[in-house]
Coordinates of C-alpha atoms in Angstrom, one line a residue:
M1156 CA 67.2 89.7 124.1
G1157 CA 69.3 91.9 122.9
E1158 CA 73.6 92.5 122.7
D1159 CA 74.1 93.9 125.7
Q1160 CA 71.6 91.2 128.1
Q1161 CA 73.6 88.7 126.3
N1162 CA 76.9 90.1 126.9
K1163 CA 75.8 90.1 130.6
Q1164 CA 74.9 87.3 131.3
K1165 CA 78.5 85.5 130.8
P1166 CA 82.3 86.7 130.6
L1167 CA 84.0 87.4 127.8
E1168 CA 86.5 84.6 126.3
Y1169 CA 88.9 87.1 127.4
G1170 CA 89.5 87.0 130.8
V1171 CA 86.3 90.1 132.2
I1172 CA 83.8 89.4 134.2
M1173 CA 81.9 92.6 134.4
D1174 CA 79.7 94.2 136.8
R1175 CA 76.2 92.4 135.3
N1176 CA 74.9 96.3 136.4
H1177 CA 76.4 97.9 133.8
S1178 CA 77.1 97.8 129.8
M1179 CA 78.9 95.6 128.4
S1180 CA 78.6 97.2 125.3
A1181 CA 81.6 98.8 124.1
L1182 CA 83.3 95.9 124.8
S1183 CA 81.4 93.1 122.2
V1184 CA 84.5 92.2 120.4
S1185 CA 84.0 90.6 116.5
S1186 CA 87.5 89.0 116.7
S1187 CA 88.0 84.8 118.8
C1188 CA 92.0 86.2 120.1
N1189 CA 92.0 85.1 123.2
T1190 CA 93.8 87.5 124.9
T1191 CA 94.5 88.1 128.4
P1192 CA 92.9 91.0 130.1
L1193 CA 94.3 94.3 130.8
H1194 CA 94.4 94.6 133.7
P1195 CA 95.3 92.4 136.9
R1196 CA 91.8 90.7 139.8
T1197 CA 92.6 93.8 142.7
A1198 CA 89.3 92.2 144.2
Q1199 CA 88.8 88.6 145.8
E1200 CA 86.4 86.4 143.9
G1201 CA 82.8 87.2 144.5
E1202 CA 83.6 91.3 144.7
A1203 CA 83.9 91.9 141.3
D1204 CA 80.1 92.9 141.4
E1205 CA 81.0 95.9 143.2
L1206 CA 83.9 97.4 141.8
P1207 CA 83.0 100.7 139.3
L1208 CA 84.7 101.0 136.1
E1209 CA 87.4 102.5 135.9
T1210 CA 86.4 104.5 132.2
A1211 CA 90.3 105.5 131.9
D1212 CA 91.5 102.6 130.4
I1213 CA 88.5 100.7 129.2
D1214 CA 85.4 103.2 126.1
T1215 CA 82.7 102.1 127.9
N1216 CA 80.7 104.4 126.4
N1217 CA 80.8 103.7 123.4
D1218 CA 78.5 105.9 121.4
L1219 CA 81.4 107.9 120.7
F1220 CA 82.3 105.4 118.0
P1221 CA 80.2 102.7 115.6
L1222 CA 82.5 100.1 116.2
P1223 CA 83.4 97.9 119.3
V1224 CA 86.8 99.8 121.1
D1225 CA 89.4 98.8 123.0
S1226 CA 91.8 101.4 125.3
E1227 CA 93.1 103.3 122.5
H1228 CA 89.2 103.2 121.6
K1229 CA 91.0 101.3 118.0
A1230 CA 88.0 98.6 116.3
R1231 CA 88.0 96.0 117.8
K1232 CA 86.1 94.6 114.4
I1233 CA 85.3 95.0 110.7
K1234 CA 82.3 96.5 108.7
L1235 CA 83.7 96.4 105.2
F1236 CA 80.5 96.9 104.0
S1237 CA 80.3 100.5 106.0
V1238 CA 82.7 103.9 105.9
A1239 CA 81.6 105.5 108.9
K1240 CA 84.3 107.8 111.1
P1241 CA 86.5 107.0 111.8
H1242 CA 87.8 103.5 111.4
M1243 CA 86.1 101.6 108.0
R1244 CA 86.2 105.4 106.7
A1245 CA 89.7 106.0 107.4
F1246 CA 90.5 102.0 105.7
H1247 CA 88.6 102.6 102.9
L1248 CA 89.9 106.2 101.8
S1249 CA 93.9 104.6 102.7
W1250 CA 93.0 101.1 100.1
V1251 CA 91.4 103.7 97.5
S1252 CA 95.0 106.4 97.3
F1253 CA 97.3 103.5 97.8
F1254 CA 94.7 102.0 95.2
T1255 CA 95.4 104.5 92.5
S1256 CA 99.2 105.0 92.9
F1257 CA 98.8 101.2 92.5
V1258 CA 98.0 102.1 88.2
S1259 CA 99.5 105.4 87.5
S1260 CA 103.2 103.7 88.5
F1261 CA 102.1 100.7 86.7
A1262 CA 99.9 102.0 84.0
A1263 CA 102.9 101.9 80.7
A1264 CA 103.5 98.8 81.9
P1265 CA 100.9 96.9 80.0
L1266 CA 100.8 99.2 76.7
L1267 CA 104.8 99.0 76.0
P1268 CA 104.9 96.6 73.6
V1269 CA 103.4 100.2 71.8
I1270 CA 105.3 102.8 73.9
R1271 CA 108.6 101.0 72.8
D1272 CA 107.7 101.5 68.8
N1273 CA 106.3 105.0 69.7
L1274 CA 110.3 106.4 71.6
D1275 CA 112.0 103.6 69.7
L1276 CA 113.1 101.6 73.0
T1277 CA 115.6 99.2 74.1
K1278 CA 115.7 96.2 75.8
Q1279 CA 117.6 98.3 78.9
Q1280 CA 116.2 101.8 78.2
I1281 CA 112.7 99.8 79.5
G1282 CA 114.0 97.9 82.1
N1283 CA 115.8 101.0 83.2
A1284 CA 112.2 102.8 83.1
G1285 CA 110.8 99.6 85.2
T1286 CA 113.7 100.2 88.1
A1287 CA 113.2 104.0 87.6
S1288 CA 109.3 103.5 88.5
V1289 CA 109.7 101.7 91.3
A1290 CA 113.1 103.7 92.6
G1291 CA 111.1 106.7 93.8
S1292 CA 110.2 106.2 95.6
I1293 CA 112.7 104.5 98.8
A1294 CA 113.0 108.3 100.2
S1295 CA 109.3 109.8 99.8
R1296 CA 108.7 106.2 101.8
L1297 CA 111.2 107.3 104.1
L1298 CA 110.3 111.2 104.4
I1299 CA 105.9 109.5 104.5
G1300 CA 107.0 107.4 107.3
T1301 CA 108.6 109.6 109.2
L1302 CA 105.6 112.8 108.5
C1303 CA 103.3 110.0 109.6
D1304 CA 104.6 109.8 112.9
L1305 CA 104.6 113.9 112.5
V1306 CA 102.0 114.7 111.6
G1307 CA 99.3 112.2 111.2
P1308 CA 99.0 109.8 107.9
R1309 CA 95.7 112.3 106.7
Y1310 CA 98.3 115.3 105.3
A1311 CA 100.6 112.9 104.6
C1312 CA 98.9 110.7 101.7
A1313 CA 96.6 113.4 100.2
F1314 CA 100.0 115.8 99.8
L1315 CA 101.8 112.9 98.0
I1316 CA 98.8 111.7 96.0
L1317 CA 98.9 115.1 94.5
L1318 CA 102.6 116.3 94.6
T1319 CA 103.6 113.1 91.7
A1320 CA 99.5 114.2 90.0
P1321 CA 101.4 116.1 87.8
A1322 CA 103.6 113.8 86.6
V1323 CA 100.9 111.2 85.8
F1324 CA 99.8 113.7 83.1
S1325 CA 103.0 114.3 82.4
M1326 CA 103.4 110.8 80.0
A1327 CA 101.2 112.8 77.4
S1328 CA 104.2 114.5 76.7
V1329 CA 107.6 112.9 76.4
S1330 CA 108.7 111.7 73.5
T1331 CA 112.7 110.6 74.3
A1332 CA 113.8 107.6 76.4
T1333 CA 114.8 110.2 79.1
G1334 CA 111.2 112.1 79.2
F1335 CA 109.6 108.1 79.5
V1336 CA 112.0 107.2 82.1
L1337 CA 112.3 110.2 84.4
A1338 CA 108.5 110.4 84.4
R1339 CA 107.8 107.4 85.6
F1340 CA 110.2 107.7 88.8
L1341 CA 108.2 110.8 89.2
I1342 CA 105.6 109.6 89.5
G1343 CA 106.3 105.6 91.6
F1344 CA 106.5 108.7 94.3
S1345 CA 103.4 108.1 94.5
L1346 CA 104.0 104.3 96.0
A1347 CA 105.0 106.2 99.7
S1348 CA 100.9 105.8 99.8
F1349 CA 102.0 102.3 101.5
V1350 CA 103.0 104.1 104.6
T1351 CA 100.5 106.0 105.2
C1352 CA 97.8 103.6 104.1
Q1353 CA 99.6 100.9 106.9
F1354 CA 99.6 103.2 109.5
W1355 CA 96.8 104.4 109.3
M1356 CA 95.4 101.1 109.6
S1357 CA 97.6 100.1 112.7
S1358 CA 96.9 103.5 114.4
M1359 CA 92.6 102.8 113.8
F1360 CA 92.1 99.5 114.5
S1361 CA 93.6 96.9 117.6
T1362 CA 96.6 94.4 118.1
E1363 CA 93.8 91.3 117.3
I1364 CA 93.2 92.4 114.1
V1365 CA 96.1 94.6 112.9
G1366 CA 97.5 92.0 110.6
T1367 CA 93.4 91.2 109.1
A1368 CA 93.2 95.5 108.3
N1369 CA 96.1 95.6 107.2
G1370 CA 96.4 92.9 104.7
I1371 CA 93.0 93.5 103.5
T1372 CA 94.1 97.6 102.3
A1373 CA 97.3 96.6 100.7
G1374 CA 96.1 93.5 99.7
W1375 CA 92.6 95.8 97.4
A1376 CA 95.1 98.1 97.2
N1377 CA 97.5 95.7 95.4
L1378 CA 94.9 94.9 92.5
G1379 CA 95.9 98.0 91.4
G1380 CA 99.2 96.3 90.0
G1381 CA 97.1 94.1 88.4
A1382 CA 93.7 95.9 87.5
T1383 CA 96.0 98.7 86.0
L1384 CA 96.9 95.5 83.4
L1385 CA 93.8 94.8 82.1
V1386 CA 92.3 98.5 82.7
M1387 CA 94.7 100.2 80.0
P1388 CA 94.6 97.9 77.6
L1389 CA 91.1 98.3 76.7
I1390 CA 91.5 101.7 77.5
H1391 CA 93.7 102.7 73.8
N1392 CA 92.1 100.3 71.9
L1393 CA 88.1 102.0 72.9
L1394 CA 90.9 105.0 72.3
A1395 CA 92.1 103.8 68.8
G1396 CA 89.2 101.4 67.4
P1397 CA 86.1 103.0 67.8
L1398 CA 87.2 106.7 68.4
G1399 CA 89.2 106.4 66.2
F1400 CA 92.7 107.9 68.2
P1401 CA 96.3 106.9 66.3
A1402 CA 97.3 104.2 68.4
F1403 CA 100.8 106.2 69.8
V1404 CA 98.6 109.2 70.0
A1405 CA 96.4 107.0 72.2
W1406 CA 98.3 105.7 74.9
R1407 CA 99.3 108.5 75.9
I1408 CA 95.4 110.1 75.9
A1409 CA 94.9 106.7 78.6
F1410 CA 97.6 107.9 81.1
F1411 CA 94.7 111.3 82.0
V1412 CA 92.6 108.5 83.7
P1413 CA 95.2 107.8 86.3
G1414 CA 96.1 111.3 86.2
I1415 CA 91.9 112.5 87.4
M1416 CA 92.1 109.4 90.5
H1417 CA 95.2 111.2 91.4
I1418 CA 94.0 114.6 91.9
V1419 CA 89.2 113.0 93.2
S1420 CA 91.1 110.8 96.3
A1421 CA 93.7 113.0 97.2
L1422 CA 91.2 115.5 98.1
M1423 CA 88.6 112.9 98.8
V1424 CA 91.7 112.0 102.0
L1425 CA 91.7 115.1 102.3
T1426 CA 87.9 116.2 103.4
L1427 CA 87.2 113.2 104.7
G1428 CA 89.1 111.6 106.5
Q1429 CA 90.9 111.2 110.5
D1430 CA 94.5 110.5 111.3
L1431 CA 93.2 109.2 114.8
P1432 CA 90.5 108.0 116.3
D1433 CA 90.4 110.7 119.1
G1434 CA 90.6 113.4 115.6
N1435 CA 93.4 115.1 113.8
F1436 CA 96.9 115.2 114.6
G1437 CA 96.6 118.8 114.5
E1438 CA 93.0 119.3 116.6
L1439 CA 94.9 116.9 119.5
K1440 CA 98.2 118.6 119.6
R1441 CA 96.7 121.8 120.0
T1442 CA 94.4 120.3 122.8
G1443 CA 97.6 117.9 125.0
N1444 CA 96.3 114.3 124.4
Q1445 CA 98.7 113.5 121.6
I1446 CA 103.1 114.4 122.4
K1447 CA 105.0 116.8 120.5
D1448 CA 107.4 114.5 119.8
S1449 CA 111.4 115.0 118.3
S1450 CA 111.6 113.8 114.9
W1451 CA 115.2 113.8 115.8
K1452 CA 114.8 111.2 118.3
V1453 CA 111.7 109.2 116.4
I1454 CA 113.9 108.1 113.3
R1455 CA 116.6 106.7 115.5
H1456 CA 114.1 104.3 116.9
G1457 CA 113.4 103.2 113.8
V1458 CA 116.9 102.9 112.1
S1459 CA 118.5 101.4 115.4
N1460 CA 116.2 98.9 116.3
H1461 CA 117.9 95.6 114.0
K1462 CA 114.1 94.2 113.5
T1463 CA 113.9 96.3 110.7
W1464 CA 116.2 95.4 108.7
V1465 CA 115.6 92.1 108.7
F1466 CA 111.7 92.5 107.9
A1467 CA 113.0 95.1 104.6
L1468 CA 115.3 92.3 103.6
S1469 CA 113.1 89.9 103.4
Y1470 CA 109.9 92.5 102.7
G1471 CA 112.0 93.6 99.3
Y1472 CA 111.9 89.6 97.8
C1473 CA 108.0 89.6 98.8
F1474 CA 106.0 93.3 98.0
G1475 CA 109.3 93.5 95.9
V1476 CA 108.7 90.6 93.6
E1477 CA 105.3 91.7 93.4
L1478 CA 106.2 94.8 91.6
T1479 CA 109.0 93.1 89.4
I1480 CA 106.4 90.5 88.9
D1481 CA 103.6 93.5 86.8
N1482 CA 106.6 94.9 85.5
I1483 CA 107.8 92.3 83.4
M1484 CA 105.0 89.5 82.5
T1485 CA 102.7 91.7 80.2
Q1486 CA 105.9 91.1 78.0
Y1487 CA 106.5 87.1 78.5
F1488 CA 103.6 86.1 78.1
Y1489 CA 103.3 88.4 74.3
D1490 CA 107.1 87.0 73.4
R1491 CA 107.3 83.9 75.0
F1492 CA 104.1 83.1 73.5
G1493 CA 103.8 85.2 71.4
L1494 CA 99.9 86.1 72.8
P1495 CA 98.2 89.4 71.3
L1496 CA 98.3 92.2 73.9
H1497 CA 95.5 92.2 74.7
T1498 CA 95.3 88.4 76.2
A1499 CA 98.9 88.4 78.0
G1500 CA 97.8 91.5 80.0
V1501 CA 94.5 89.8 81.6
V1502 CA 96.6 86.7 82.3
A1503 CA 99.3 88.9 83.9
S1504 CA 96.9 91.1 85.8
S1505 CA 96.0 87.2 87.6
F1506 CA 99.6 88.2 89.8
G1507 CA 98.2 91.6 90.9
L1508 CA 94.6 90.6 90.7
A1509 CA 94.3 87.9 92.9
N1510 CA 95.1 90.6 96.0
I1511 CA 92.1 90.5 96.2
V1512 CA 92.0 87.3 98.5
T1513 CA 96.0 86.4 99.0
R1514 CA 97.6 89.4 101.2
P1515 CA 94.5 89.6 103.0
F1516 CA 94.2 86.1 104.0
G1517 CA 97.8 86.4 105.3
G1518 CA 96.4 88.9 107.5
Y1519 CA 94.6 86.7 108.7
L1520 CA 95.9 84.3 108.9
S1521 CA 99.0 85.9 111.0
D1522 CA 96.3 87.2 113.4
W1523 CA 94.5 83.5 113.3
M1524 CA 97.8 82.4 114.3
A1525 CA 98.9 84.3 116.9
Q1526 CA 95.5 83.2 119.1
R1527 CA 96.7 80.3 119.5
F1528 CA 100.9 80.2 119.3
G1529 CA 101.5 84.8 120.2
M1530 CA 104.2 86.2 117.9
R1531 CA 105.5 83.3 117.3
G1532 CA 102.9 81.5 115.3
R1533 CA 103.3 85.2 113.7
L1534 CA 107.1 84.7 112.5
W1535 CA 106.6 81.0 111.7
T1536 CA 103.8 82.2 109.3
L1537 CA 106.5 84.9 107.1
W1538 CA 108.9 82.3 106.8
L1539 CA 106.5 79.0 105.4
V1540 CA 104.3 80.8 103.7
Q1541 CA 107.3 83.1 101.8
T1542 CA 109.6 80.4 101.0
A1543 CA 107.3 78.7 99.7
G1544 CA 106.2 81.6 97.5
G1545 CA 110.3 81.0 96.1
L1546 CA 110.7 77.7 95.8
A1547 CA 107.2 78.4 92.9
C1548 CA 109.1 81.1 91.6
I1549 CA 111.8 78.7 91.1
F1550 CA 110.1 76.1 89.7
L1551 CA 107.6 79.1 87.4
G1552 CA 111.1 79.8 85.5
R1553 CA 111.7 76.5 84.2
L1554 CA 108.4 75.4 82.3
G1555 CA 107.4 76.4 78.6
H1556 CA 104.0 75.1 78.6
L1557 CA 102.1 78.6 78.7
G1558 CA 99.1 76.5 80.8
A1559 CA 101.5 75.5 83.4
A1560 CA 103.3 79.0 83.9
I1561 CA 99.9 80.0 84.2
V1562 CA 98.8 77.8 87.0
V1563 CA 102.3 77.7 88.9
M1564 CA 102.0 82.1 88.0
I1565 CA 98.8 82.4 90.0
I1566 CA 100.8 79.4 93.3
F1567 CA 103.5 81.2 93.1
S1568 CA 101.6 84.7 93.6
C1569 CA 99.1 83.5 96.3
F1570 CA 101.9 82.5 98.6
A1571 CA 104.7 85.8 98.0
E1572 CA 101.1 88.1 97.9
A1573 CA 100.1 86.5 101.7
A1574 CA 103.5 86.8 102.2
A1575 CA 102.9 90.5 102.5
G1576 CA 100.2 90.4 103.9
A1577 CA 101.6 88.2 106.6
T1578 CA 104.3 90.9 107.0
F1579 CA 101.9 93.6 108.2
G1580 CA 100.7 91.5 110.9
I1581 CA 104.0 91.2 112.7
I1582 CA 105.7 94.5 111.7
P1583 CA 102.8 97.3 114.0
F1584 CA 103.9 95.0 117.6
V1585 CA 107.9 96.4 116.6
S1586 CA 108.0 99.7 118.2
R1587 CA 104.8 102.3 119.6
R1588 CA 106.6 104.7 119.2
S1589 CA 108.8 104.9 115.9
L1590 CA 105.4 102.3 113.6
G1591 CA 105.6 105.4 110.7
V1592 CA 109.5 105.3 109.9
I1593 CA 110.0 102.1 110.8
S1594 CA 107.3 100.7 107.9
G1595 CA 108.6 103.7 105.6
I1596 CA 112.5 102.1 105.8
I1597 CA 110.5 97.7 105.1
G1598 CA 108.5 99.9 103.1
A1599 CA 111.1 100.8 100.4
G1600 CA 113.2 97.7 101.7
G1601 CA 110.4 95.9 99.7
I1602 CA 110.9 98.7 96.4
L1603 CA 114.7 98.2 96.6
G1604 CA 114.6 94.4 95.8
A1605 CA 112.3 95.3 92.9
I1606 CA 115.0 97.5 92.0
L1607 CA 117.8 94.8 93.0
T1608 CA 116.0 91.8 91.5
Q1609 CA 115.1 94.1 87.7
L1610 CA 118.5 95.1 87.6
I1611 CA 120.8 92.3 87.9
F1612 CA 117.8 90.5 86.2
F1613 CA 116.1 91.7 83.8
T1614 CA 117.3 94.5 82.0
S1615 CA 121.1 93.4 80.2
S1616 CA 120.8 90.8 78.0
A1617 CA 122.8 88.2 80.4
Y1618 CA 120.0 86.5 81.9
S1619 CA 117.0 85.2 80.2
T1620 CA 113.8 85.9 81.0
E1621 CA 113.0 82.7 82.3
T1622 CA 116.0 81.8 83.6
G1623 CA 116.0 86.0 85.7
I1624 CA 112.5 83.9 87.4
S1625 CA 114.2 80.7 88.6
L1626 CA 117.9 83.3 90.1
M1627 CA 114.8 85.3 91.6
G1628 CA 112.8 82.5 93.1
I1629 CA 116.0 81.0 94.5
M1630 CA 117.2 84.9 96.5
I1631 CA 113.7 84.8 97.9
V1632 CA 114.2 82.0 99.7
C1633 CA 117.8 83.5 100.6
C1634 CA 116.7 86.8 102.2
T1635 CA 113.7 85.2 104.1
F1636 CA 116.0 82.9 106.4
P1637 CA 116.1 85.4 108.2
I1638 CA 113.3 86.0 109.9
V1639 CA 114.4 82.9 111.7
G1640 CA 116.8 84.9 114.2
V1641 CA 113.7 87.3 115.2
Y1642 CA 113.3 87.5 119.3
F1643 CA 111.0 89.4 121.3
P1644 CA 111.9 88.7 124.9
Q1645 CA 108.0 88.8 125.9
W1646 CA 106.8 86.6 123.4
G1647 CA 109.8 84.6 121.9
G1648 CA 111.2 83.8 118.2
M1649 CA 110.9 81.1 115.6
L1650 CA 112.9 78.2 117.8
R1651 CA 113.1 79.9 121.4
P1652 CA 110.3 80.6 124.1
A1653 CA 109.5 83.9 125.8
S1654 CA 112.2 84.8 128.0
T1655 CA 111.0 83.9 132.1
S1656 CA 112.7 87.0 133.2
P1657 CA 110.4 89.2 135.2
T1658 CA 111.1 92.0 133.0
A1659 CA 110.3 91.0 130.2
T1660 CA 107.2 92.0 129.7
E1661 CA 104.9 94.6 127.0
E1662 CA 105.6 97.0 129.2
A1663 CA 109.5 97.3 129.3
Y1664 CA 109.4 96.1 125.7
Y1665 CA 107.6 99.5 124.7
S1666 CA 109.0 101.5 127.6
K1667 CA 112.7 101.6 126.8
E1668 CA 111.7 103.6 123.8
W1669 CA 111.7 106.3 125.8
S1670 CA 114.3 108.2 128.5
Q1671 CA 113.4 108.5 132.0
E1672 CA 113.2 111.9 131.6
E1673 CA 110.0 111.3 129.5
Q1674 CA 108.7 108.7 131.3
N1675 CA 108.2 111.2 133.8
K1676 CA 106.6 113.2 131.6
G1677 CA 104.0 110.9 131.2
M1678 CA 105.4 111.2 127.5
H1679 CA 105.0 107.6 127.8
H1680 CA 101.3 106.8 128.4
A1681 CA 100.1 105.7 124.8
S1682 CA 103.6 103.0 124.5
L1683 CA 101.7 101.3 128.5
K1684 CA 98.6 101.1 126.5
F1685 CA 99.5 99.8 123.8
A1686 CA 101.0 97.4 125.7
E1687 CA 98.1 96.4 127.6
N1688 CA 96.5 96.1 124.3
S1689 CA 99.4 93.6 122.8
R1690 CA 99.8 90.8 125.5
G1691 CA 97.4 88.2 122.7
E1692 CA 101.1 87.9 121.1
R1693 CA 101.2 85.3 124.2
G1694 CA 99.4 83.1 122.6
K1695 CA 98.3 79.7 124.9
R1696 CA 100.0 80.7 128.1
I1697 CA 99.4 81.7 131.6
A1698 CA 100.1 85.9 131.7
P1699 CA 101.9 87.4 134.8
E1700 CA 100.1 90.3 135.8
P1701 CA 100.4 93.4 133.8
V1702 CA 101.7 96.9 134.8
L1703 CA 99.3 99.0 135.9
N1704 CA 97.8 102.2 133.7
P1705 CA 99.3 104.9 136.2
N1706 CA 95.8 106.9 134.9
S1707 CA 94.3 103.9 136.2
S1708 CA 93.6 104.4 140.8
P1709 CA 94.2 100.1 141.8
T1710 CA 90.3 100.1 143.2
A1711 CA 89.0 101.5 140.8
L1712 CA 89.6 98.9 138.7
L1713 CA 87.8 96.6 136.4
G1714 CA 87.3 92.6 138.3
T1715 CA 89.0 90.3 135.5
Q1716 CA 90.0 87.1 136.3
Y1717 CA 93.4 84.6 134.7
K1718 CA 93.0 81.9 132.5
L1719 CA 94.3 80.0 130.0
A1720 CA 94.9 82.8 127.5

């Protein structure tokens, strides 16, 4: 029996009852999320078979896409081994480009003992270089977020990766401490590709799996931080050993590897990628299918949303801490426990390499909790996981035994990286209009957290490295606490349920980003569609009737029934 035929014989678990004469293939979903239906029932029980499908709201011509999609044509399924356009191709291009920026930004970290001797670097200069490696991406993340909202993630990503490629190649010619710090600063601009990655996934995948999609792509990309700690010493040893280059030359040649990766990944994004499920930003604007928004209004709505700043602070002490660990752990194990350089790099790389599982799991856990408890479940997940990571970090700094330190570091990595994944299970719901700007600000918050942590605890001689690690754990716990105060009127917060006001709806929340004049022009219609698809964030409770999509006619709506979501 075919899939379409099976689907005709039972209602969707989302509560949608389909006309048995219509195909269900376009609505087959992989997620088990319990969301409410997109439209209210407009006929008496038993009349659903007489209602035609409304194709303006739910795409029933699934031949256009290789994956099942929602009313925004966002995929409801992830096929990891597919590169089909547009959803899965964007999926893989996004993480590969971000992975590349991680490799180049932290390529110097595992080679620091050699670079330090070659350039006569002091501890403060090394600390300044570590800070510079991430500082550059604060401004670039803010800029790239706005570009994503205005020109799309494809151009924004390719522009960024290509622009920073010369800085990667320039590492081969630095001869002073100042040149080393400057080169790492410029390379760090490429870390803004995180914003394009998360924006792209939020534009391609539906609300019930957006946390998982964001978590997997960012997690796989963050592997670059661990992979470079493992691979760069191997490249250096190959050049300095069998190939016979002097050690002080070998580390310079090694930087050609991440430089070439920049060029290749940027060209792939530019030539193979697509901004949105229905096409690229430029094409859609020319045909009138994509609004031409005001950059000032996009920025203003992103900056004025207080949730933006709460999550920017908390993200500074999950992702920001990860960046700090990437910079300090090889040297920490080399100096504190006397491990050989390559061995210290392998041990330290386990923190970043854990991202292949931990960050995707954080996104998946956020989605799973949302199925049962809605947005409140997502918030509780983030707070609990990140606080547990802070406690593990405190404990790590107090250990003097190598084996115990490695075990606790891995436990710490699981919590810190899962928290980063859980964060971007929430961010797509903060704003529809200013998603790029908000993603950029929160991403910049992650960088700022890394900079402050590096400057306060690991640059001066005021604290030993182990003491700095414990104090960093205390900062994690403190900066995670404000999440308790985050509240969505239509869904609730950690300590308060959703508002009972009839105006506390998804439509009202996302429409308030648009003026009455803009709404009269229909500029908010995409936000209303997103509001329809975000009702799963209510969790397991009976949902009130949604506001109809303005493009729908009551007589053409899909027959539905309500049940406990």
